[in-house]
Amino acid sequence: MDFNIRKPTHLLALLGVAGSLFLFVIYPLLSIFTPTQITSVYTQNMTPFQKEILEIFLLIIQFLFVFLGMIFVPILWYKLVNHLTFKEMWARLNLRLQHIDRAIFWGFVAVITAFALTITIGLLYAFSTGINTEKLSNIPDLQQLFSIPSLYILVTIQPFFEEFFFRGFLLEKFTAISNAPVAIFTSAVLFGISHLSYTYAYTAFIAVFLGIVFGLVVVKTKNLYSSIFAHTIINVTSLTLYIFGKSFGM
């Protein structure tokens, strides 16, 4: 194992990973005990231009926040602890363009599987609880902060960050100390926890199953682009279906 607790640079990398896990896993988990509701940051006194500027600012902050925690921190670990070049990092993360057609094919398989699971579980959950199906989505919360165009930007770009961290960095590290099934399940559970909604845990529950599907295709293809592709397609399709559903009063 490359990590040495006596080395200050290794401790710095460890603090970075611990900080990322706190922000993206522990903090969402704690929200169960102190649930809050997202409220709009926009006021009636704002001009359309002011709202656009604020929205752009929020989008930039969102991407910067996620980039630092999910991209920069893993790169910091690979540099300070493993002493890898960027080429070696991409190999560890399975970020490769070789056989990209195979990765996309299995990405499609993951999309079909994920939607089948999501629809089945969603219908069973709604039927057994009688809950309003609109509350099974976190999109209404996100709409308090972002317009539809910004949401499309968000759901298109953020999957790369999340897959880099969960199916790239964490999956690789867990596999190194255990085995593929344990690594896939553990990273999927952490991925699910990071999706805990402000009111319902349903989103996190579904995210665990999606995380398992994504992990399986990455292990199958040895290519992270398979899960990045699948994650992005699922996000964009889900948002589109939600918007069309709302426009038709569904």
PDB file of C-alpha atoms in Angstrom:
ATOM      1  CA  MET A   1       0.000   0.000   0.000  1.00  0.00           C
ATOM      2  CA  ASP A   2       1.414   3.392  -1.004  1.00  0.00           C
ATOM      3  CA  PHE A   3      -0.155   5.380   1.837  1.00  0.00           C
ATOM      4  CA  ASN A   4       2.141   6.267   4.755  1.00  0.00           C
ATOM      5  CA  ILE A   5       0.546   8.178   7.628  1.00  0.00           C
ATOM      6  CA  ARG A   6       3.945   9.561   8.665  1.00  0.00           C
ATOM      7  CA  LYS A   7       4.308  11.576   5.473  1.00  0.00           C
ATOM      8  CA  PRO A   8       2.779  15.080   5.628  1.00  0.00           C
ATOM      9  CA  THR A   9       1.857  15.030   1.933  1.00  0.00           C
ATOM     10  CA  HIS A  10      -0.003  11.753   2.437  1.00  0.00           C
ATOM     11  CA  LEU A  11      -1.865  13.230   5.397  1.00  0.00           C
ATOM     12  CA  LEU A  12      -2.824  16.201   3.219  1.00  0.00           C
ATOM     13  CA  ALA A  13      -4.221  13.840   0.572  1.00  0.00           C
ATOM     14  CA  LEU A  14      -6.083  11.893   3.274  1.00  0.00           C
ATOM     15  CA  LEU A  15      -7.633  15.086   4.633  1.00  0.00           C
ATOM     16  CA  GLY A  16      -8.757  15.945   1.113  1.00  0.00           C
ATOM     17  CA  VAL A  17     -10.483  12.587   0.632  1.00  0.00           C
ATOM     18  CA  ALA A  18     -12.003  12.791   4.117  1.00  0.00           C
ATOM     19  CA  GLY A  19     -13.322  16.261   3.291  1.00  0.00           C
ATOM     20  CA  SER A  20     -14.889  15.016   0.050  1.00  0.00           C
ATOM     21  CA  LEU A  21     -16.518  12.068   1.822  1.00  0.00           C
ATOM     22  CA  PHE A  22     -17.856  14.392   4.513  1.00  0.00           C
ATOM     23  CA  LEU A  23     -19.344  16.835   2.005  1.00  0.00           C
ATOM     24  CA  PHE A  24     -20.779  14.272  -0.396  1.00  0.00           C
ATOM     25  CA  VAL A  25     -21.620  11.380   1.940  1.00  0.00           C
ATOM     26  CA  ILE A  26     -21.643  12.252   5.650  1.00  0.00           C
ATOM     27  CA  TYR A  27     -23.359  15.628   5.302  1.00  0.00           C
ATOM     28  CA  PRO A  28     -26.241  14.234   3.161  1.00  0.00           C
ATOM     29  CA  LEU A  29     -26.579  11.392   5.688  1.00  0.00           C
ATOM     30  CA  LEU A  30     -26.879  13.881   8.544  1.00  0.00           C
ATOM     31  CA  SER A  31     -29.632  15.705   6.640  1.00  0.00           C
ATOM     32  CA  ILE A  32     -31.940  12.808   7.498  1.00  0.00           C
ATOM     33  CA  PHE A  33     -31.974  13.971  11.099  1.00  0.00           C
ATOM     34  CA  THR A  34     -32.314  17.676  10.273  1.00  0.00           C
ATOM     35  CA  PRO A  35     -34.428  17.790   7.086  1.00  0.00           C
ATOM     36  CA  THR A  36     -34.658  21.142   5.348  1.00  0.00           C
ATOM     37  CA  GLN A  37     -36.408  22.321   2.227  1.00  0.00           C
ATOM     38  CA  ILE A  38     -34.692  24.202  -0.566  1.00  0.00           C
ATOM     39  CA  THR A  39     -36.166  27.654  -0.968  1.00  0.00           C
ATOM     40  CA  SER A  40     -35.771  29.966  -3.908  1.00  0.00           C
ATOM     41  CA  VAL A  41     -32.951  32.514  -3.653  1.00  0.00           C
ATOM     42  CA  TYR A  42     -34.660  34.787  -6.155  1.00  0.00           C
ATOM     43  CA  THR A  43     -36.824  37.688  -5.005  1.00  0.00           C
ATOM     44  CA  GLN A  44     -39.661  39.497  -6.749  1.00  0.00           C
ATOM     45  CA  ASN A  45     -37.614  42.712  -6.763  1.00  0.00           C
ATOM     46  CA  MET A  46     -34.918  41.193  -8.987  1.00  0.00           C
ATOM     47  CA  THR A  47     -34.794  42.114 -12.655  1.00  0.00           C
ATOM     48  CA  PRO A  48     -34.516  39.283 -15.233  1.00  0.00           C
ATOM     49  CA  PHE A  49     -30.883  40.282 -15.787  1.00  0.00           C
ATOM     50  CA  GLN A  50     -30.110  40.079 -12.064  1.00  0.00           C
ATOM     51  CA  LYS A  51     -31.726  36.650 -11.873  1.00  0.00           C
ATOM     52  CA  GLU A  52     -29.661  35.428 -14.819  1.00  0.00           C
ATOM     53  CA  ILE A  53     -26.430  36.698 -13.254  1.00  0.00           C
ATOM     54  CA  LEU A  54     -27.273  35.058  -9.927  1.00  0.00           C
ATOM     55  CA  GLU A  55     -28.162  31.792 -11.652  1.00  0.00           C
ATOM     56  CA  ILE A  56     -24.884  31.772 -13.598  1.00  0.00           C
ATOM     57  CA  PHE A  57     -23.035  32.455 -10.354  1.00  0.00           C
ATOM     58  CA  LEU A  58     -24.816  29.567  -8.611  1.00  0.00           C
ATOM     59  CA  LEU A  59     -24.044  27.241 -11.523  1.00  0.00           C
ATOM     60  CA  ILE A  60     -20.358  28.178 -11.461  1.00  0.00           C
ATOM     61  CA  ILE A  61     -20.202  27.693  -7.685  1.00  0.00           C
ATOM     62  CA  GLN A  62     -21.897  24.301  -8.047  1.00  0.00           C
ATOM     63  CA  PHE A  63     -19.410  23.100 -10.659  1.00  0.00           C
ATOM     64  CA  LEU A  64     -16.414  24.524  -8.780  1.00  0.00           C
ATOM     65  CA  PHE A  65     -17.550  22.868  -5.558  1.00  0.00           C
ATOM     66  CA  VAL A  66     -18.038  19.473  -7.219  1.00  0.00           C
ATOM     67  CA  PHE A  67     -14.828  19.770  -9.276  1.00  0.00           C
ATOM     68  CA  LEU A  68     -12.696  20.387  -6.195  1.00  0.00           C
ATOM     69  CA  GLY A  69     -14.247  17.533  -4.237  1.00  0.00           C
ATOM     70  CA  MET A  70     -14.618  14.919  -6.968  1.00  0.00           C
ATOM     71  CA  ILE A  71     -11.829  15.668  -9.453  1.00  0.00           C
ATOM     72  CA  PHE A  72      -9.107  17.683  -7.743  1.00  0.00           C
ATOM     73  CA  VAL A  73      -9.003  15.609  -4.531  1.00  0.00           C
ATOM     74  CA  PRO A  74      -8.558  12.225  -6.329  1.00  0.00           C
ATOM     75  CA  ILE A  75      -5.869  13.755  -8.570  1.00  0.00           C
ATOM     76  CA  LEU A  76      -4.173  15.127  -5.436  1.00  0.00           C
ATOM     77  CA  TRP A  77      -4.168  11.623  -3.919  1.00  0.00           C
ATOM     78  CA  TYR A  78      -2.775  10.030  -7.070  1.00  0.00           C
ATOM     79  CA  LYS A  79      -0.042  12.669  -7.236  1.00  0.00           C
ATOM     80  CA  LEU A  80       0.972  12.873  -3.562  1.00  0.00           C
ATOM     81  CA  VAL A  81       0.432   9.253  -2.501  1.00  0.00           C
ATOM     82  CA  ASN A  82       0.746   7.102  -5.601  1.00  0.00           C
ATOM     83  CA  HIS A  83       3.135   9.422  -7.502  1.00  0.00           C
ATOM     84  CA  LEU A  84       1.393   8.751 -10.799  1.00  0.00           C
ATOM     85  CA  THR A  85       1.647  10.676 -14.037  1.00  0.00           C
ATOM     86  CA  PHE A  86      -1.613  11.862 -15.577  1.00  0.00           C
ATOM     87  CA  LYS A  87      -1.397   9.052 -18.139  1.00  0.00           C
ATOM     88  CA  GLU A  88      -1.064   6.532 -15.322  1.00  0.00           C
ATOM     89  CA  MET A  89      -3.983   8.146 -13.484  1.00  0.00           C
ATOM     90  CA  TRP A  90      -6.282   7.788 -16.493  1.00  0.00           C
ATOM     91  CA  ALA A  91      -5.276   4.130 -16.728  1.00  0.00           C
ATOM     92  CA  ARG A  92      -6.134   3.576 -13.041  1.00  0.00           C
ATOM     93  CA  LEU A  93      -9.444   5.349 -13.541  1.00  0.00           C
ATOM     94  CA  ASN A  94     -10.229   3.375 -16.722  1.00  0.00           C
ATOM     95  CA  LEU A  95     -10.530   6.611 -18.673  1.00  0.00           C
ATOM     96  CA  ARG A  96      -9.538   5.264 -22.076  1.00  0.00           C
ATOM     97  CA  LEU A  97     -10.741   5.784 -25.633  1.00  0.00           C
ATOM     98  CA  GLN A  98      -9.755   2.314 -26.789  1.00  0.00           C
ATOM     99  CA  HIS A  99     -12.822   0.218 -27.627  1.00  0.00           C
ATOM    100  CA  ILE A 100     -15.069   3.215 -26.977  1.00  0.00           C
ATOM    101  CA  ASP A 101     -17.740   1.611 -29.179  1.00  0.00           C
ATOM    102  CA  ARG A 102     -17.893  -1.344 -26.764  1.00  0.00           C
ATOM    103  CA  ALA A 103     -18.132   1.059 -23.837  1.00  0.00           C
ATOM    104  CA  ILE A 104     -21.040   2.914 -25.470  1.00  0.00           C
ATOM    105  CA  PHE A 105     -22.815  -0.365 -26.252  1.00  0.00           C
ATOM    106  CA  TRP A 106     -22.659  -1.472 -22.618  1.00  0.00           C
ATOM    107  CA  GLY A 107     -23.605   2.050 -21.624  1.00  0.00           C
ATOM    108  CA  PHE A 108     -26.839   1.579 -23.590  1.00  0.00           C
ATOM    109  CA  VAL A 109     -27.366  -1.749 -21.837  1.00  0.00           C
ATOM    110  CA  ALA A 110     -26.903   0.037 -18.509  1.00  0.00           C
ATOM    111  CA  VAL A 111     -29.435   2.715 -19.520  1.00  0.00           C
ATOM    112  CA  ILE A 112     -32.092   0.144 -20.421  1.00  0.00           C
ATOM    113  CA  THR A 113     -31.428  -1.835 -17.248  1.00  0.00           C
ATOM    114  CA  ALA A 114     -31.454   1.276 -15.083  1.00  0.00           C
ATOM    115  CA  PHE A 115     -34.759   2.555 -16.479  1.00  0.00           C
ATOM    116  CA  ALA A 116     -36.358  -0.865 -16.093  1.00  0.00           C
ATOM    117  CA  LEU A 117     -35.270  -0.968 -12.448  1.00  0.00           C
ATOM    118  CA  THR A 118     -36.276   2.634 -11.774  1.00  0.00           C
ATOM    119  CA  ILE A 119     -39.740   2.281 -13.297  1.00  0.00           C
ATOM    120  CA  THR A 120     -40.417  -1.033 -11.560  1.00  0.00           C
ATOM    121  CA  ILE A 121     -39.238   0.137  -8.140  1.00  0.00           C
ATOM    122  CA  GLY A 122     -40.976   3.504  -8.567  1.00  0.00           C
ATOM    123  CA  LEU A 123     -44.327   1.934  -9.403  1.00  0.00           C
ATOM    124  CA  LEU A 124     -44.080  -0.564  -6.556  1.00  0.00           C
ATOM    125  CA  TYR A 125     -43.111   2.177  -4.108  1.00  0.00           C
ATOM    126  CA  ALA A 126     -45.860   4.556  -5.237  1.00  0.00           C
ATOM    127  CA  PHE A 127     -48.458   1.763  -5.158  1.00  0.00           C
ATOM    128  CA  SER A 128     -47.464   0.534  -1.690  1.00  0.00           C
ATOM    129  CA  THR A 129     -47.186   3.979  -0.089  1.00  0.00           C
ATOM    130  CA  GLY A 130     -49.740   5.971  -2.089  1.00  0.00           C
ATOM    131  CA  ILE A 131     -47.229   8.801  -2.333  1.00  0.00           C
ATOM    132  CA  ASN A 132     -47.470  11.472  -5.012  1.00  0.00           C
ATOM    133  CA  THR A 133     -45.043  10.323  -7.713  1.00  0.00           C
ATOM    134  CA  GLU A 134     -43.866  13.922  -8.209  1.00  0.00           C
ATOM    135  CA  LYS A 135     -42.243  13.693  -4.787  1.00  0.00           C
ATOM    136  CA  LEU A 136     -40.076  10.805  -5.991  1.00  0.00           C
ATOM    137  CA  SER A 137     -37.973  13.283  -7.978  1.00  0.00           C
ATOM    138  CA  ASN A 138     -35.469  15.860  -6.750  1.00  0.00           C
ATOM    139  CA  ILE A 139     -36.028  18.025  -9.833  1.00  0.00           C
ATOM    140  CA  PRO A 140     -38.599  20.297  -8.105  1.00  0.00           C
ATOM    141  CA  ASP A 141     -35.951  21.108  -5.477  1.00  0.00           C
ATOM    142  CA  LEU A 142     -33.378  21.913  -8.156  1.00  0.00           C
ATOM    143  CA  GLN A 143     -35.878  24.149  -9.954  1.00  0.00           C
ATOM    144  CA  GLN A 144     -35.824  26.436  -6.930  1.00  0.00           C
ATOM    145  CA  LEU A 145     -32.262  27.333  -7.941  1.00  0.00           C
ATOM    146  CA  PHE A 146     -31.907  26.655 -11.654  1.00  0.00           C
ATOM    147  CA  SER A 147     -33.897  27.261 -14.819  1.00  0.00           C
ATOM    148  CA  ILE A 148     -34.526  24.463 -17.330  1.00  0.00           C
ATOM    149  CA  PRO A 149     -31.511  25.377 -19.556  1.00  0.00           C
ATOM    150  CA  SER A 150     -29.238  25.442 -16.495  1.00  0.00           C
ATOM    151  CA  LEU A 151     -30.639  22.104 -15.333  1.00  0.00           C
ATOM    152  CA  TYR A 152     -29.724  20.563 -18.691  1.00  0.00           C
ATOM    153  CA  ILE A 153     -26.193  21.910 -18.338  1.00  0.00           C
ATOM    154  CA  LEU A 154     -26.038  20.538 -14.803  1.00  0.00           C
ATOM    155  CA  VAL A 155     -27.302  17.028 -15.570  1.00  0.00           C
ATOM    156  CA  THR A 156     -25.070  16.781 -18.652  1.00  0.00           C
ATOM    157  CA  ILE A 157     -21.770  17.825 -17.074  1.00  0.00           C
ATOM    158  CA  GLN A 158     -22.054  16.653 -13.463  1.00  0.00           C
ATOM    159  CA  PRO A 159     -22.200  12.901 -14.304  1.00  0.00           C
ATOM    160  CA  PHE A 160     -18.556  13.099 -15.388  1.00  0.00           C
ATOM    161  CA  PHE A 161     -17.562  14.456 -11.971  1.00  0.00           C
ATOM    162  CA  GLU A 162     -19.611  11.862 -10.091  1.00  0.00           C
ATOM    163  CA  GLU A 163     -18.393   8.928 -12.181  1.00  0.00           C
ATOM    164  CA  PHE A 164     -14.788  10.121 -11.873  1.00  0.00           C
ATOM    165  CA  PHE A 165     -15.110  10.024  -8.082  1.00  0.00           C
ATOM    166  CA  PHE A 166     -17.409   7.043  -7.399  1.00  0.00           C
ATOM    167  CA  ARG A 167     -16.799   4.594 -10.287  1.00  0.00           C
ATOM    168  CA  GLY A 168     -13.294   5.848 -10.969  1.00  0.00           C
ATOM    169  CA  PHE A 169     -11.379   6.772  -7.823  1.00  0.00           C
ATOM    170  CA  LEU A 170     -13.392   5.047  -5.074  1.00  0.00           C
ATOM    171  CA  LEU A 171     -14.101   1.897  -7.085  1.00  0.00           C
ATOM    172  CA  GLU A 172     -10.401   1.557  -7.892  1.00  0.00           C
ATOM    173  CA  LYS A 173      -9.359   2.043  -4.263  1.00  0.00           C
ATOM    174  CA  PHE A 174     -12.001  -0.319  -2.855  1.00  0.00           C
ATOM    175  CA  THR A 175     -11.090  -2.970  -5.442  1.00  0.00           C
ATOM    176  CA  ALA A 176      -7.442  -2.718  -4.386  1.00  0.00           C
ATOM    177  CA  ILE A 177      -8.278  -3.599  -0.757  1.00  0.00           C
ATOM    178  CA  SER A 178     -11.167  -6.046  -1.347  1.00  0.00           C
ATOM    179  CA  ASN A 179     -12.683  -7.461  -4.545  1.00  0.00           C
ATOM    180  CA  ALA A 180     -14.860  -6.210  -7.412  1.00  0.00           C
ATOM    181  CA  PRO A 181     -18.307  -7.155  -5.975  1.00  0.00           C
ATOM    182  CA  VAL A 182     -17.549  -5.550  -2.608  1.00  0.00           C
ATOM    183  CA  ALA A 183     -16.060  -2.476  -4.290  1.00  0.00           C
ATOM    184  CA  ILE A 184     -19.065  -2.083  -6.597  1.00  0.00           C
ATOM    185  CA  PHE A 185     -21.561  -2.389  -3.755  1.00  0.00           C
ATOM    186  CA  THR A 186     -19.648  -0.100  -1.369  1.00  0.00           C
ATOM    187  CA  SER A 187     -19.160   2.646  -3.930  1.00  0.00           C
ATOM    188  CA  ALA A 188     -22.836   2.298  -4.949  1.00  0.00           C
ATOM    189  CA  VAL A 189     -24.017   2.731  -1.347  1.00  0.00           C
ATOM    190  CA  LEU A 190     -21.871   5.853  -0.939  1.00  0.00           C
ATOM    191  CA  PHE A 191     -23.202   7.117  -4.277  1.00  0.00           C
ATOM    192  CA  GLY A 192     -26.733   6.520  -3.045  1.00  0.00           C
ATOM    193  CA  ILE A 193     -26.151   8.345   0.231  1.00  0.00           C
ATOM    194  CA  SER A 194     -24.809  11.335  -1.697  1.00  0.00           C
ATOM    195  CA  HIS A 195     -28.230  11.556  -3.383  1.00  0.00           C
ATOM    196  CA  LEU A 196     -30.283  11.739  -0.212  1.00  0.00           C
ATOM    197  CA  SER A 197     -33.095  14.194  -0.871  1.00  0.00           C
ATOM    198  CA  TYR A 198     -34.233  16.851   1.563  1.00  0.00           C
ATOM    199  CA  THR A 199     -37.513  15.111   2.338  1.00  0.00           C
ATOM    200  CA  TYR A 200     -37.498  11.583   0.910  1.00  0.00           C
ATOM    201  CA  ALA A 201     -34.782   8.918   0.784  1.00  0.00           C
ATOM    202  CA  TYR A 202     -36.249   7.382  -2.364  1.00  0.00           C
ATOM    203  CA  THR A 203     -33.741   9.146  -4.630  1.00  0.00           C
ATOM    204  CA  ALA A 204     -30.861   7.691  -2.626  1.00  0.00           C
ATOM    205  CA  PHE A 205     -32.404   4.225  -2.706  1.00  0.00           C
ATOM    206  CA  ILE A 206     -32.659   4.312  -6.508  1.00  0.00           C
ATOM    207  CA  ALA A 207     -29.147   5.763  -6.791  1.00  0.00           C
ATOM    208  CA  VAL A 208     -27.739   2.685  -5.005  1.00  0.00           C
ATOM    209  CA  PHE A 209     -29.211   0.420  -7.685  1.00  0.00           C
ATOM    210  CA  LEU A 210     -27.967   2.728 -10.437  1.00  0.00           C
ATOM    211  CA  GLY A 211     -24.534   2.769  -8.805  1.00  0.00           C
ATOM    212  CA  ILE A 212     -24.429  -1.029  -8.899  1.00  0.00           C
ATOM    213  CA  VAL A 213     -25.399  -1.048 -12.598  1.00  0.00           C
ATOM    214  CA  PHE A 214     -22.793   1.614 -13.403  1.00  0.00           C
ATOM    215  CA  GLY A 215     -20.134  -0.250 -11.430  1.00  0.00           C
ATOM    216  CA  LEU A 216     -20.891  -3.509 -13.227  1.00  0.00           C
ATOM    217  CA  VAL A 217     -20.485  -1.990 -16.685  1.00  0.00           C
ATOM    218  CA  VAL A 218     -17.222  -0.297 -15.692  1.00  0.00           C
ATOM    219  CA  VAL A 219     -15.834  -3.607 -14.446  1.00  0.00           C
ATOM    220  CA  LYS A 220     -17.210  -5.367 -17.539  1.00  0.00           C
ATOM    221  CA  THR A 221     -15.747  -2.901 -20.049  1.00  0.00           C
ATOM    222  CA  LYS A 222     -12.782  -1.674 -17.987  1.00  0.00           C
ATOM    223  CA  ASN A 223     -13.799   1.728 -19.305  1.00  0.00           C
ATOM    224  CA  LEU A 224     -15.223   4.574 -17.209  1.00  0.00           C
ATOM    225  CA  TYR A 225     -16.783   6.171 -20.283  1.00  0.00           C
ATOM    226  CA  SER A 226     -19.419   3.419 -20.263  1.00  0.00           C
ATOM    227  CA  SER A 227     -20.855   4.651 -16.952  1.00  0.00           C
ATOM    228  CA  ILE A 228     -20.328   8.326 -17.816  1.00  0.00           C
ATOM    229  CA  PHE A 229     -22.337   7.809 -21.008  1.00  0.00           C
ATOM    230  CA  ALA A 230     -25.078   5.846 -19.221  1.00  0.00           C
ATOM    231  CA  HIS A 231     -25.296   8.328 -16.325  1.00  0.00           C
ATOM    232  CA  THR A 232     -25.568  11.299 -18.682  1.00  0.00           C
ATOM    233  CA  ILE A 233     -28.250   9.689 -20.881  1.00  0.00           C
ATOM    234  CA  ILE A 234     -30.297   8.725 -17.821  1.00  0.00           C
ATOM    235  CA  ASN A 235     -30.062  12.228 -16.370  1.00  0.00           C
ATOM    236  CA  VAL A 236     -30.994  14.012 -19.600  1.00  0.00           C
ATOM    237  CA  THR A 237     -33.832  11.585 -20.395  1.00  0.00           C
ATOM    238  CA  SER A 238     -35.245  11.771 -16.862  1.00  0.00           C
ATOM    239  CA  LEU A 239     -35.235  15.572 -16.929  1.00  0.00           C
ATOM    240  CA  THR A 240     -36.863  15.635 -20.375  1.00  0.00           C
ATOM    241  CA  LEU A 241     -39.591  13.183 -19.352  1.00  0.00           C
ATOM    242  CA  TYR A 242     -40.257  15.200 -16.195  1.00  0.00           C
ATOM    243  CA  ILE A 243     -40.599  18.449 -18.178  1.00  0.00           C
ATOM    244  CA  PHE A 244     -42.919  16.863 -20.750  1.00  0.00           C
ATOM    245  CA  GLY A 245     -44.942  15.270 -17.971  1.00  0.00           C
ATOM    246  CA  LYS A 246     -45.394  18.629 -16.239  1.00  0.00           C
ATOM    247  CA  SER A 247     -46.303  20.363 -19.494  1.00  0.00           C
ATOM    248  CA  PHE A 248     -49.112  17.844 -20.032  1.00  0.00           C
ATOM    249  CA  GLY A 249     -50.254  18.080 -16.420  1.00  0.00           C
ATOM    250  CA  MET A 250     -48.979  14.634 -15.466  1.00  0.00           C
TER     251      MET A 250
END
